[in-house]
Amino acid sequence: MINAKLNAIKPISTLAIYLALVVWVSLCLIALWAVVNLNLRDAERSFTEHGEDYVDKLNRSMVSSETVLKGFSALFAAIGNTNPEKVSVYVKSVIETNDQIFALEIIQKVGKKQLQDFIVSKRLGGNPSFTVKSFSFGDNRGWVPPQDKLFYYPVIYMESLSSGSQEILGLDVSSAPFLESAVTQAITLRRPVASHPFRLIQGNVAYVVFCPIKSEENMVVDMIIDTSKLQRPSDNLMRDGFSATVYHRDFSAQDPKGHLFSVSGSTRSAIETAIFPLFRHQKSLATMGEPFSILMTRQAGWTDLSLKLIGLIALLSFVSSAILYIYLRSVQRGRLEHINHQNLLWKLANQDGLTGIPNRMLMIDRLEQAIAVSDRSGQYGAVIFLDIDNFKALNDTKGHDAGDLLLIEVAKRIKHCIRDVDTVARLGGDEFIVILSELGSEFAESNAVATQVADKIRTEVEQPCRLQLFDYQVAVSIGITLFNGSEKTINQLLKSADDAMYLQKAMHHH
């Protein structure tokens, strides 16, 4: 019962302290991550909003060019053959006001059999050097003779602000497979078709939009768009880690052959690339037939974070964790001091100050427990009363220090003779009590065991003892009484054992 009261007070273990710190630090990290995540969401939202704004501007620019092309087609269909000068004035004005339009052209489909007559008619019509020619857009760029084929698609009219553009007249656009595919689709499908991107003879990256002329089955108008003049992303987008690629849908975004253009800001560090997300925004452009798409990406990085706020949270997390650790350590020390104080009080109240064995109070508690065990098991227990003979004479002749040394030695020898479940206590002065439990269910058997233990104690205790500078022969008187359950009270048991001890002491004196 006494031990139960002490065990109710538990110290805080070091493991519990570290677990509490882990939980707190985890909560701090969650708060820190929440701030980082909020910053990244804001950065992604800003990227998407500015990206959409840029896509709108690019769409307006490209669609406005296509509107010009449709107007050119309609005007030529209406008055091209009757009033070519008026068409030329219109074309020049729109090219001057639209930087991205490199040139506006008219292309005529000519069969192989009509080719020579076609060339002659053009020469007689005011262009004496006109001829049909081809251009190699591959690695060996340059003019080459036209191939022998069923149909040719020469440029019969061109207006451009570029110098030397007149040499393009007579160019067979079908000499490039990707241009042939686009122009034949435009004639066959009777709708605008955009070509793959390519490098002009002048070196610029461009693409061509072919548009059929309603009144002319074998003629198309086309518009060459210089991609270097297309709308570029604003400074709000062109930040660290940003890239934008406009490409033809017949190619992947990673294939440079399909790029109209690709721009990027400064690159992020390897660490930023490893730990931060990559934002992506991909969309089809609102051109005729939607042949082009845009892919914008932005690698998030340190600049997207509120470093001051994150630093403040990190500092508060560190300081609060340190305070929590110091507080828990303080509580732990306080608990340990309290437990040590309680243990000290318990020892003072329940242990003999000289020998360290239980005193009278603890002995009574142990005897109550032994009686309760006997009640449950039905086995006998025993109380052995031991008294040191002539102890007063030792104190009187050799001093109390010698007497104390003898008491300590006797307590040690008795403990050596009994089991861990048994108890030895100092009743006071030179008197000791030994409590034996579970000796057996038969009286005779239990009495024999108790007597055997008492004889063992006597033999051990009465061995010569070295006290300070002299040897002392110890003699003891022992009394035994047995109990079975609570048939006798504690006082009755102690008195019975005491009487038996005094009976033996009286026998020694006679």
PDB file of C-alpha atoms in Angstrom, residues 118 127 130-134 143 153-157 166-173:
ATOM      1  CA  PHE A 118       2.398  30.133-118.445  1.00  0.00           C
ATOM      2  CA  ASN A 127       8.264  40.510-116.232  1.00  0.00           C
ATOM      3  CA  PHE A 130      10.149  35.462-115.063  1.00  0.00           C
ATOM      4  CA  THR A 131      10.787  31.732-114.673  1.00  0.00           C
ATOM      5  CA  VAL A 132       9.590  28.935-112.408  1.00  0.00           C
ATOM      6  CA  LYS A 133      12.287  27.904-109.916  1.00  0.00           C
ATOM      7  CA  SER A 134      12.746  25.912-106.731  1.00  0.00           C
ATOM      8  CA  TRP A 143      18.142  27.909-105.621  1.00  0.00           C
ATOM      9  CA  TYR A 153       2.639  26.306-107.554  1.00  0.00           C
ATOM     10  CA  PRO A 154       4.670  29.392-108.510  1.00  0.00           C
ATOM     11  CA  VAL A 155       4.411  32.775-106.776  1.00  0.00           C
ATOM     12  CA  ILE A 156       2.925  35.200-109.322  1.00  0.00           C
ATOM     13  CA  TYR A 157       2.577  38.222-107.059  1.00  0.00           C
ATOM     14  CA  GLN A 166      11.097  40.343-106.192  1.00  0.00           C
ATOM     15  CA  GLU A 167      13.438  37.367-106.669  1.00  0.00           C
ATOM     16  CA  ILE A 168      10.768  35.248-104.985  1.00  0.00           C
ATOM     17  CA  LEU A 169       8.479  35.656-108.018  1.00  0.00           C
ATOM     18  CA  GLY A 170       8.289  32.334-109.821  1.00  0.00           C
ATOM     19  CA  LEU A 171       9.236  30.315-106.711  1.00  0.00           C
ATOM     20  CA  ASP A 172       7.467  26.960-106.792  1.00  0.00           C
ATOM     21  CA  VAL A 173       6.260  26.653-103.192  1.00  0.00           C
TER      22      VAL A 173
END
